[in-house]
Coordinates of N, CA, C and O in Angstrom, one line a residue:
M1 N 100.7 110.9 112.0 CA 101.0 109.5 112.4 C 99.6 108.7 112.5 O 98.6 109.3 113.0
Q2 N 99.6 107.5 112.0 CA 98.4 106.7 112.0 C 98.1 106.3 113.4 O 99.0 106.1 114.2
G3 N 96.8 106.0 113.7 CA 96.4 105.7 115.1 C 96.9 104.5 115.7 O 96.8 104.3 116.9
D4 N 97.4 103.5 114.9 CA 97.8 102.3 115.5 C 99.2 101.9 115.2 O 99.6 100.7 115.3
E5 N 100.1 102.8 114.9 CA 101.5 102.5 114.6 C 102.3 102.3 115.9 O 102.0 102.9 116.9
N6 N 103.4 101.6 115.7 CA 104.4 101.5 116.8 C 105.3 102.7 116.6 O 105.4 103.3 115.6
V7 N 105.9 103.1 117.7 CA 106.8 104.3 117.7 C 108.2 103.8 117.7 O 108.6 103.0 118.5
N8 N 109.0 104.2 116.7 CA 110.4 103.8 116.5 C 110.6 102.3 116.7 O 111.5 101.8 117.3
G9 N 109.6 101.5 116.1 CA 109.7 100.1 116.1 C 109.4 99.4 117.5 O 109.4 98.2 117.6
K10 N 109.0 100.2 118.5 CA 108.7 99.7 119.8 C 107.1 99.6 119.9 O 106.4 100.4 119.5
S11 N 106.7 98.5 120.6 CA 105.3 98.2 120.7 C 104.7 99.3 121.6 O 105.3 99.8 122.6
L12 N 103.4 99.6 121.3 CA 102.7 100.5 122.1 C 101.8 99.8 123.1 O 100.7 100.2 123.5
S13 N 102.3 98.6 123.6 CA 101.5 97.8 124.5 C 101.0 98.4 125.7 O 100.0 98.0 126.3
A14 N 101.7 99.5 126.2 CA 101.2 100.2 127.4 C 100.1 101.1 127.1 O 99.4 101.5 128.0
S15 N 100.0 101.5 125.8 CA 98.9 102.5 125.4 C 97.7 101.7 125.0 O 97.7 100.7 124.4
P16 N 96.5 102.2 125.4 CA 95.3 101.6 125.0 C 95.0 101.8 123.5 O 95.5 102.8 122.9
V17 N 94.3 100.9 122.9 CA 93.9 101.0 121.5 C 92.4 101.6 121.5 O 91.5 100.9 122.1
V18 N 92.2 102.8 121.0 CA 90.9 103.4 121.1 C 90.4 103.5 119.7 O 91.0 104.1 118.8
Y19 N 89.2 103.0 119.5 CA 88.5 103.0 118.2 C 87.5 104.1 118.0 O 87.2 104.8 119.0
P20 N 87.1 104.4 116.8 CA 86.2 105.5 116.6 C 84.9 105.6 117.5 O 84.4 106.7 117.8
S21 N 84.4 104.4 117.9 CA 83.3 104.4 118.8 C 83.6 104.9 120.2 O 82.7 105.1 121.0
G22 N 84.9 105.0 120.5 CA 85.3 105.3 121.9 C 85.7 104.0 122.7 O 86.2 104.1 123.7
A23 N 85.4 102.9 122.1 CA 85.8 101.6 122.8 C 87.3 101.6 122.9 O 88.0 101.9 122.0
S24 N 87.7 101.2 124.1 CA 89.1 101.1 124.4 C 89.6 99.7 124.8 O 88.9 99.1 125.6
F25 N 90.7 99.3 124.2 CA 91.2 97.9 124.6 C 92.6 98.1 125.0 O 93.4 98.8 124.4
A26 N 93.0 97.3 126.0 CA 94.4 97.2 126.3 C 95.1 96.4 125.2 O 94.7 95.4 124.8
A27 N 96.3 97.0 124.8 CA 97.1 96.3 123.8 C 97.7 95.1 124.5 O 98.2 95.2 125.6
V28 N 97.7 94.0 123.8 CA 98.3 92.7 124.4 C 99.7 92.6 123.9 O 100.0 92.6 122.7
A29 N 100.6 92.3 124.8 CA 102.0 92.1 124.4 C 102.2 90.9 123.6 O 101.5 89.9 123.8
E30 N 103.1 91.0 122.6 CA 103.3 89.8 121.7 C 103.7 88.6 122.5 O 103.4 87.5 122.2
E31 N 104.5 88.8 123.6 CA 105.0 87.7 124.4 C 103.8 87.0 125.1 O 103.9 85.7 125.2
E32 N 102.8 87.7 125.5 CA 101.7 87.1 126.1 C 100.9 86.3 125.1 O 100.4 85.2 125.4
A33 N 100.7 86.8 123.9 CA 99.8 86.1 122.9 C 100.5 84.9 122.3 O 99.9 83.9 122.0
G34 N 101.8 85.0 122.1 CA 102.6 83.9 121.5 C 102.7 83.9 120.0 O 102.1 84.8 119.3
I35 N 103.4 82.9 119.5 CA 103.7 82.9 118.1 C 102.5 82.7 117.2 O 102.5 83.2 116.0
T36 N 101.4 82.2 117.7 CA 100.2 82.0 116.9 C 99.7 83.3 116.3 O 99.1 83.4 115.3
Y37 N 100.1 84.4 117.0 CA 99.6 85.8 116.6 C 100.7 86.6 116.1 O 100.5 87.9 116.0
S38 N 101.8 86.1 115.7 CA 102.9 86.9 115.2 C 102.5 87.6 113.9 O 101.5 87.3 113.3
D39 N 103.2 88.7 113.7 CA 102.9 89.5 112.5 C 104.1 89.6 111.6 O 104.9 90.6 111.7
P40 N 104.4 88.6 110.8 CA 105.6 88.7 109.9 C 105.5 89.7 108.8 O 106.4 90.0 108.1
V41 N 104.3 90.3 108.6 CA 104.0 91.2 107.5 C 104.4 92.6 107.9 O 105.1 93.4 107.2
D42 N 104.0 93.1 109.1 CA 104.1 94.5 109.5 C 104.8 94.6 110.9 O 104.7 95.7 111.5
D43 N 105.4 93.6 111.4 CA 106.1 93.6 112.6 C 105.3 94.2 113.8 O 105.8 95.0 114.6
G44 N 104.0 93.8 113.9 CA 103.2 94.3 115.0 C 102.8 95.7 115.0 O 102.5 96.3 116.1
R45 N 102.8 96.3 113.9 CA 102.4 97.8 113.8 C 101.0 98.0 114.4 O 100.8 99.0 115.0
V46 N 100.1 97.1 114.1 CA 98.8 97.1 114.7 C 98.8 96.2 116.0 O 99.1 95.0 115.8
P47 N 98.5 96.8 117.1 CA 98.6 96.0 118.3 C 97.5 94.9 118.4 O 96.5 95.0 117.8
L48 N 97.8 93.8 119.1 CA 96.8 92.8 119.4 C 95.8 93.3 120.4 O 96.2 94.0 121.4
I49 N 94.5 92.9 120.3 CA 93.5 93.1 121.3 C 92.9 91.8 121.7 O 92.9 90.8 120.9
R50 N 92.4 91.7 122.9 CA 91.7 90.5 123.3 C 90.3 90.4 122.8 O 89.5 91.4 122.8
L51 N 89.9 89.2 122.3 CA 88.6 89.0 121.7 C 87.6 88.6 122.8 O 86.4 88.9 122.6
E52 N 88.0 87.9 123.8 CA 87.1 87.4 124.8 C 86.0 88.4 125.3 O 86.3 89.5 125.7
D53 N 84.8 88.0 125.1 CA 83.6 88.8 125.5 C 83.5 90.2 124.8 O 82.8 91.0 125.2
N54 N 84.3 90.3 123.7 CA 84.3 91.6 123.0 C 83.8 91.6 121.6 O 83.8 92.6 120.9
L55 N 83.3 90.4 121.1 CA 82.9 90.3 119.7 C 81.7 91.3 119.3 O 81.6 91.7 118.2
R56 N 80.9 91.6 120.3 CA 79.8 92.5 120.0 C 80.1 94.0 120.3 O 79.2 94.8 120.2
T57 N 81.3 94.2 120.8 CA 81.6 95.6 121.1 C 81.8 96.4 119.8 O 82.5 96.0 118.9
H58 N 81.1 97.6 119.7 CA 81.2 98.4 118.5 C 82.5 99.1 118.5 O 83.0 99.7 119.5
L59 N 83.2 99.1 117.3 CA 84.4 99.8 117.0 C 84.1 101.1 116.3 O 84.8 102.1 116.4
S60 N 82.9 101.1 115.7 CA 82.4 102.3 115.0 C 80.9 102.2 115.0 O 80.4 101.2 115.4
P61 N 80.1 103.2 114.5 CA 78.7 103.1 114.6 C 78.1 101.8 114.0 O 77.1 101.3 114.5
N62 N 78.7 101.3 112.9 CA 78.1 100.2 112.2 C 78.9 98.9 112.3 O 78.4 97.9 111.7
F63 N 80.0 98.9 112.9 CA 80.9 97.7 112.9 C 81.4 97.3 114.3 O 81.8 98.1 115.1
T64 N 81.3 96.0 114.6 CA 81.8 95.4 115.8 C 83.1 94.7 115.7 O 83.6 94.6 114.5
V65 N 83.7 94.3 116.8 CA 84.9 93.5 116.7 C 84.6 92.3 115.8 O 85.4 91.9 115.0
G66 N 83.4 91.6 116.1 CA 83.1 90.5 115.3 C 83.0 90.7 113.8 O 83.3 89.8 113.0
S67 N 82.6 91.9 113.4 CA 82.6 92.3 111.9 C 83.9 92.1 111.3 O 84.1 91.7 110.2
F68 N 85.0 92.4 112.1 CA 86.4 92.4 111.5 C 87.1 91.1 111.7 O 88.1 90.8 111.1
V69 N 86.5 90.2 112.6 CA 87.2 88.9 112.8 C 86.4 87.7 112.3 O 87.0 86.6 112.1
G70 N 85.1 87.9 112.1 CA 84.3 86.8 111.6 C 84.5 85.5 112.4 O 84.5 85.5 113.6
K71 N 84.6 84.4 111.7 CA 84.8 83.1 112.4 C 86.0 82.9 113.2 O 86.1 82.1 114.1
V72 N 87.0 83.7 112.9 CA 88.3 83.7 113.7 C 88.0 83.9 115.2 O 88.6 83.3 116.1
G73 N 86.9 84.7 115.5 CA 86.6 85.0 116.8 C 86.1 83.9 117.7 O 86.2 83.9 118.9
R74 N 85.7 82.8 117.0 CA 85.3 81.6 117.8 C 86.5 80.8 118.2 O 86.4 80.0 119.2
D75 N 87.6 80.8 117.5 CA 88.7 79.9 117.7 C 90.0 80.6 118.3 O 90.9 79.9 118.6
Y76 N 90.0 81.9 118.3 CA 91.2 82.6 118.6 C 91.0 83.6 119.7 O 89.8 84.1 119.8
Q77 N 92.0 83.9 120.6 CA 91.8 84.8 121.7 C 92.1 86.3 121.4 O 91.6 87.1 122.1
Y78 N 92.9 86.5 120.3 CA 93.4 87.8 120.1 C 93.2 88.1 118.6 O 93.1 87.2 117.7
A79 N 93.3 89.4 118.2 CA 93.2 89.9 116.8 C 93.9 91.2 116.7 O 94.1 91.9 117.7
R80 N 94.2 91.5 115.5 CA 94.8 92.8 115.1 C 93.7 93.5 114.2 O 93.3 93.0 113.2
I81 N 93.2 94.7 114.7 CA 92.3 95.4 113.9 C 92.7 96.9 113.9 O 92.7 97.6 114.9
S82 N 93.2 97.3 112.8 CA 93.7 98.7 112.6 C 92.6 99.7 112.9 O 91.5 99.6 112.3
V83 N 92.9 100.7 113.7 CA 91.9 101.8 114.0 C 91.7 102.5 112.6 O 90.5 102.9 112.3
D84 N 92.7 102.7 111.8 CA 92.5 103.4 110.6 C 91.7 102.6 109.6 O 90.9 103.2 108.8
L85 N 91.8 101.3 109.6 CA 90.9 100.5 108.8 C 89.5 100.6 109.2 O 88.6 100.7 108.4
V86 N 89.2 100.6 110.5 CA 87.8 100.7 111.0 C 87.3 102.1 110.5 O 86.1 102.1 110.0
R87 N 88.0 103.2 110.7 CA 87.6 104.5 110.2 C 87.3 104.5 108.7 O 86.2 105.0 108.3
T88 N 88.1 103.8 108.0 CA 87.9 103.8 106.5 C 86.7 103.0 106.1 O 85.9 103.5 105.3
I89 N 86.5 101.8 106.7 CA 85.4 101.0 106.4 C 84.1 101.7 106.7 O 83.1 101.7 106.0
Q90 N 84.1 102.4 107.9 CA 82.9 103.1 108.3 C 82.6 104.3 107.3 O 81.4 104.5 106.9
A91 N 83.6 105.0 106.9 CA 83.4 106.1 106.0 C 82.9 105.6 104.6 O 82.1 106.3 104.0
I92 N 83.4 104.5 104.2 CA 83.0 103.9 102.9 C 81.5 103.6 103.0 O 80.7 103.8 102.1
Q93 N 81.1 102.9 104.1 CA 79.6 102.6 104.2 C 78.8 103.9 104.3 O 77.7 103.9 103.7
E94 N 79.3 104.9 104.9 CA 78.5 106.2 105.0 C 78.4 106.8 103.6 O 77.4 107.3 103.2
R95 N 79.5 106.7 102.8 CA 79.4 107.2 101.4 C 78.4 106.4 100.6 O 77.6 106.9 99.8
A96 N 78.3 105.1 100.8 CA 77.5 104.2 100.0 C 76.0 104.3 100.5 O 75.1 104.1 99.7
Q97 N 75.8 104.6 101.7 CA 74.4 104.7 102.3 C 73.7 103.4 102.1 O 72.5 103.3 101.8
A98 N 74.5 102.3 102.3 CA 73.9 100.9 102.1 C 74.7 100.0 103.0 O 75.9 100.3 103.3
P99 N 74.2 98.8 103.4 CA 74.9 97.9 104.3 C 76.2 97.4 103.6 O 76.2 96.9 102.5
L100 N 77.2 97.4 104.4 CA 78.5 96.9 104.0 C 78.8 95.6 104.8 O 78.7 95.6 106.0
L101 N 79.2 94.5 104.1 CA 79.5 93.3 104.8 C 81.0 92.9 104.6 O 81.4 92.8 103.5
I102 N 81.7 92.8 105.7 CA 83.1 92.4 105.6 C 83.1 90.9 105.5 O 82.7 90.2 106.4
V103 N 83.7 90.4 104.4 CA 83.8 89.0 104.1 C 85.0 88.4 104.8 O 85.0 87.3 105.2
S104 N 86.1 89.2 104.8 CA 87.3 88.7 105.4 C 88.1 89.9 106.0 O 88.3 90.9 105.2
G105 N 88.4 89.9 107.3 CA 89.2 90.9 107.9 C 90.5 90.3 108.4 O 91.3 89.8 107.7
Y106 N 90.6 90.4 109.8 CA 91.9 89.9 110.4 C 92.0 88.3 110.2 O 91.0 87.6 110.3
R107 N 93.2 87.9 109.9 CA 93.5 86.4 109.8 C 94.8 86.2 110.5 O 95.8 86.7 110.2
P108 N 94.7 85.3 111.5 CA 96.0 84.8 112.1 C 96.8 84.1 111.0 O 96.2 83.6 110.1
P109 N 98.1 84.0 111.2 CA 99.0 83.4 110.1 C 98.5 82.0 109.8 O 98.5 81.6 108.6
A110 N 98.1 81.2 110.7 CA 97.7 79.8 110.4 C 96.4 79.8 109.6 O 96.3 79.0 108.7
V111 N 95.5 80.7 109.8 CA 94.2 80.8 109.0 C 94.6 81.2 107.6 O 94.1 80.7 106.6
N112 N 95.4 82.2 107.5 CA 95.9 82.7 106.2 C 96.5 81.6 105.4 O 96.2 81.5 104.2
E113 N 97.3 80.8 106.0 CA 98.0 79.7 105.3 C 96.9 78.7 104.9 O 97.0 78.1 103.8
L114 N 96.0 78.4 105.8 CA 95.0 77.4 105.5 C 94.1 77.7 104.3 O 93.8 76.9 103.5
I115 N 93.8 79.0 104.1 CA 93.0 79.4 103.0 C 93.8 79.8 101.8 O 93.3 80.3 100.8
K116 N 95.1 79.6 101.9 CA 96.1 79.9 100.8 C 96.1 81.3 100.5 O 96.2 81.7 99.3
G117 N 96.1 82.2 101.5 CA 96.3 83.6 101.3 C 97.7 83.9 101.0 O 98.6 83.1 101.2
A118 N 97.9 85.1 100.5 CA 99.3 85.6 100.1 C 100.2 85.5 101.4 O 99.8 85.8 102.5
D119 N 101.5 85.1 101.2 CA 102.4 85.0 102.3 C 102.5 86.3 103.1 O 102.7 86.2 104.3
Q120 N 102.5 87.4 102.4 CA 102.7 88.7 103.1 C 101.3 89.4 103.1 O 101.3 90.7 103.0
S121 N 100.3 88.7 103.3 CA 98.9 89.3 103.4 C 98.8 90.3 104.5 O 99.0 90.0 105.6
P122 N 98.3 91.5 104.1 CA 98.0 92.5 105.2 C 96.9 92.1 106.1 O 96.6 92.8 107.1
H123 N 96.1 91.1 105.7 CA 95.1 90.6 106.6 C 95.7 90.1 107.9 O 95.1 90.3 109.0
I124 N 96.9 89.5 107.9 CA 97.6 89.1 109.0 C 98.0 90.2 110.0 O 98.0 90.1 111.2
A125 N 98.2 91.4 109.4 CA 98.6 92.6 110.1 C 97.4 93.4 110.6 O 97.6 94.4 111.2
G126 N 96.2 93.0 110.2 CA 95.0 93.7 110.6 C 94.8 95.0 109.8 O 94.1 95.9 110.3
R127 N 95.4 95.0 108.6 CA 95.3 96.3 107.8 C 94.6 96.1 106.5 O 94.8 96.9 105.6
A128 N 93.8 95.0 106.4 CA 93.1 94.7 105.1 C 91.7 94.2 105.4 O 91.4 93.5 106.4
A129 N 90.8 94.4 104.4 CA 89.5 93.8 104.5 C 89.0 93.5 103.1 O 89.2 94.3 102.2
D130 N 88.2 92.4 102.9 CA 87.5 92.1 101.7 C 86.0 92.3 102.1 O 85.6 91.9 103.1
F131 N 85.3 93.0 101.2 CA 83.9 93.3 101.5 C 83.1 93.6 100.3 O 83.6 93.7 99.2
K132 N 81.8 93.6 100.5 CA 80.8 94.0 99.5 C 79.8 94.9 100.1 O 79.6 94.9 101.3
I133 N 79.1 95.6 99.2 CA 78.0 96.5 99.7 C 76.7 96.1 99.0 O 76.7 96.0 97.7
S134 N 75.7 95.9 99.8 CA 74.4 95.5 99.3 C 73.9 96.4 98.1 O 73.8 97.6 98.3
G135 N 73.6 95.7 97.0 CA 73.0 96.5 95.8 C 74.0 97.3 95.0 O 73.6 98.0 94.1
I136 N 75.3 97.2 95.3 CA 76.3 98.0 94.6 C 77.3 97.1 93.9 O 77.9 96.2 94.6
E137 N 77.6 97.3 92.7 CA 78.6 96.5 91.9 C 80.0 96.7 92.5 O 80.3 97.8 92.9
P138 N 80.8 95.7 92.4 CA 82.2 95.8 93.0 C 83.0 97.0 92.4 O 83.7 97.7 93.1
L139 N 82.8 97.3 91.1 CA 83.6 98.5 90.6 C 83.1 99.8 91.2 O 83.9 100.7 91.5
E140 N 81.8 99.9 91.4 CA 81.3 101.1 92.1 C 81.8 101.2 93.6 O 82.0 102.2 94.1
V141 N 81.9 100.0 94.2 CA 82.4 99.9 95.6 C 83.9 100.4 95.6 O 84.3 101.1 96.4
A142 N 84.6 99.9 94.5 CA 86.0 100.4 94.4 C 86.1 101.9 94.2 O 87.0 102.5 94.8
A143 N 85.2 102.5 93.5 CA 85.2 103.9 93.3 C 85.0 104.6 94.7 O 85.6 105.6 95.0
L144 N 84.0 104.1 95.5 CA 83.8 104.7 96.8 C 85.1 104.6 97.7 O 85.4 105.5 98.4
A145 N 85.7 103.4 97.6 CA 87.0 103.2 98.4 C 88.1 104.2 97.9 O 88.7 104.8 98.8
L146 N 88.2 104.3 96.7 CA 89.3 105.2 96.1 C 88.9 106.7 96.5 O 89.8 107.5 96.8
D147 N 87.6 107.0 96.4 CA 87.3 108.4 96.8 C 87.6 108.7 98.3 O 88.0 109.8 98.6
E148 N 87.5 107.7 99.1 CA 87.7 107.8 100.5 C 89.2 107.8 100.8 O 89.8 108.5 101.6
M149 N 90.0 106.9 100.2 CA 91.4 106.6 100.5 C 92.4 107.3 99.7 O 93.5 107.4 100.0
G150 N 92.0 107.7 98.5 CA 92.9 108.3 97.6 C 94.0 107.3 97.2 O 93.8 106.1 97.0
P151 N 95.2 107.8 97.0 CA 96.3 106.9 96.5 C 97.0 106.1 97.5 O 98.1 105.6 97.3
H152 N 96.4 106.1 98.7 CA 97.1 105.3 99.8 C 96.3 104.0 100.1 O 95.9 103.8 101.2
V153 N 96.3 103.2 99.0 CA 95.5 102.0 99.1 C 96.0 100.9 98.2 O 96.5 101.2 97.1
G154 N 95.9 99.7 98.6 CA 96.0 98.5 97.8 C 94.6 98.1 97.5 O 93.8 98.0 98.5
I155 N 94.2 97.9 96.3 CA 92.8 97.6 96.0 C 92.7 96.5 95.0 O 93.3 96.6 93.9
G156 N 91.9 95.5 95.3 CA 91.7 94.4 94.4 C 90.3 94.2 94.1 O 89.4 94.3 94.9
L157 N 90.0 94.0 92.8 CA 88.6 93.9 92.3 C 88.3 92.4 92.1 O 89.0 91.7 91.4
G158 N 87.2 91.9 92.7 CA 86.8 90.6 92.5 C 85.5 90.5 91.8 O 84.9 91.5 91.4
A159 N 84.9 89.3 91.7 CA 83.6 89.1 91.0 C 82.5 89.7 91.8 O 81.6 90.2 91.3
G160 N 82.6 89.6 93.2 CA 81.5 90.1 94.0 C 81.9 90.9 95.2 O 81.1 91.4 95.9
T161 N 83.3 91.0 95.4 CA 83.8 91.8 96.5 C 85.0 92.6 96.0 O 85.5 92.5 94.9
I162 N 85.4 93.5 96.9 CA 86.7 94.2 96.7 C 87.6 94.0 97.9 O 87.1 93.6 99.0
H163 N 88.9 94.1 97.7 CA 89.8 94.0 98.8 C 90.5 95.4 98.9 O 90.8 96.0 97.9
I164 N 90.6 95.9 100.2 CA 91.4 97.1 100.4 C 92.4 96.8 101.4 O 92.2 96.0 102.3
E165 N 93.5 97.5 101.3 CA 94.5 97.4 102.4 C 95.2 98.8 102.5 O 95.3 99.6 101.6
L166 N 95.5 99.1 103.8 CA 96.1 100.4 104.1 C 97.6 100.4 103.6 O 98.3 99.4 104.0
R167 N 98.0 101.3 102.8 CA 99.3 101.4 102.2 C 99.8 102.8 102.1 O 99.0 103.7 102.2
D168 N 101.1 103.0 101.9 CA 101.6 104.3 101.7 C 101.6 104.7 100.2 O 101.8 105.8 99.8
D169 N 101.4 103.7 99.3 CA 101.4 103.9 97.9 C 100.2 103.2 97.3 O 99.4 102.5 97.9
L170 N 100.0 103.4 96.0 CA 98.8 102.9 95.3 C 99.2 101.6 94.6 O 100.2 101.5 93.9
K171 N 98.4 100.6 94.7 CA 98.6 99.3 94.1 C 97.2 98.7 93.7 O 96.3 98.8 94.5
S172 N 97.1 98.1 92.6 CA 95.8 97.5 92.2 C 96.0 96.2 91.5 O 97.1 95.9 90.9
W173 N 95.0 95.3 91.6 CA 95.0 94.0 90.9 C 93.6 93.5 90.8 O 92.6 94.1 91.3
V174 N 93.4 92.4 90.1 CA 92.1 91.8 90.0 C 92.2 90.3 90.4 O 93.2 89.7 90.4
Y175 N 91.0 89.8 90.8 CA 90.9 88.4 91.2 C 90.1 87.7 90.0 O 89.4 88.4 89.2
T176 N 90.1 86.4 90.0 CA 89.4 85.7 89.0 C 87.9 86.0 89.1 O 87.3 86.1 90.1
G177 N 87.4 86.3 87.9 CA 85.9 86.6 87.8 C 85.6 88.1 87.8 O 84.5 88.5 87.6
A178 N 86.6 88.9 88.0 CA 86.4 90.4 87.9 C 86.0 90.8 86.5 O 86.3 90.2 85.5
K179 N 85.2 91.9 86.5 CA 84.6 92.3 85.2 C 85.6 93.0 84.3 O 85.4 93.3 83.1
L180 N 86.8 93.5 84.9 CA 87.8 94.1 84.1 C 89.1 93.3 84.2 O 89.3 92.5 85.2
S181 N 89.9 93.4 83.2 CA 91.3 92.8 83.3 C 92.1 93.6 84.2 O 91.8 94.7 84.6
H182 N 93.3 93.0 84.5 CA 94.2 93.8 85.4 C 94.6 95.1 84.8 O 94.6 96.1 85.5
E183 N 94.9 95.1 83.5 CA 95.3 96.3 82.8 C 94.2 97.4 82.8 O 94.4 98.5 83.1
E184 N 93.0 96.9 82.5 CA 91.8 97.8 82.5 C 91.6 98.4 83.9 O 91.4 99.6 84.1
F185 N 91.6 97.6 84.9 CA 91.4 98.1 86.3 C 92.5 99.0 86.7 O 92.2 100.0 87.3
S186 N 93.7 98.6 86.4 CA 94.8 99.5 86.8 C 94.7 100.9 86.2 O 94.9 101.9 86.9
A187 N 94.4 100.9 84.9 CA 94.2 102.2 84.2 C 93.1 103.0 84.9 O 93.2 104.2 85.1
W188 N 92.0 102.3 85.2 CA 90.8 103.0 85.8 C 91.2 103.5 87.2 O 90.8 104.7 87.5
V189 N 91.9 102.7 88.0 CA 92.3 103.2 89.3 C 93.2 104.4 89.2 O 93.0 105.4 89.9
H190 N 94.2 104.4 88.4 CA 95.1 105.5 88.2 C 94.4 106.8 87.7 O 94.6 107.9 88.2
E191 N 93.5 106.6 86.8 CA 92.7 107.8 86.3 C 91.8 108.4 87.4 O 91.8 109.6 87.5
R192 N 91.2 107.5 88.1 CA 90.3 108.0 89.2 C 91.0 108.7 90.3 O 90.6 109.7 90.7
T193 N 92.2 108.2 90.7 CA 92.9 108.8 91.8 C 93.6 110.1 91.3 O 93.7 111.1 92.0
E194 N 93.9 110.2 90.0 CA 94.5 111.4 89.5 C 93.4 112.5 89.4 O 93.7 113.7 89.8
K195 N 92.2 112.2 89.0 CA 91.1 113.2 88.9 C 90.8 113.7 90.3 O 90.5 114.8 90.5
A196 N 90.8 112.8 91.3 CA 90.5 113.1 92.7 C 91.5 114.1 93.3 O 91.1 114.9 94.1
S197 N 92.7 114.0 92.8 CA 93.8 114.8 93.4 C 93.8 116.2 92.8 O 94.5 117.1 93.3
L198 N 93.0 116.4 91.7 CA 93.0 117.8 91.1 C 92.2 118.8 91.9 O 91.3 118.5 92.6

């Protein structure tokens, strides 16, 4: 079972959310946070945590709450940050041995709509991140992500960043400006994950 799932569709609001750093947060009930923080994508699978005075709290050795919420942390009180996503991002940075910058992590529904994100974006659910790694091309970053996540990832290749999302199946796509076409990237992703599983 993943570290931040609900059990039988019921919220784990009574259970604390504990991140790889050992930082622990009380899960915030949906009713307390209100509609602004609803999760139409994943039905609250990742609990809400309070942002107040926590933006500098480390969730892992290299990443803070602020790393995953960015500018959202200035205007919103709560966020969804998957424990599994934090573990994954930390592991990718360790593989790269270079600074990793999260460009976009958690997005409340209103922010996602404002930036014209996908209606069912896993960013709303706290299960996705767009990022880049200093000095490493996006395709190489994608390789690091696939090596870490295997076939349990949605992965998008952009001109300067990649997108990853926690999934039960493999899905790939490209954004405008990517160095490969959708077909080329899809074939590359499938070949890489098949080799890794041997």
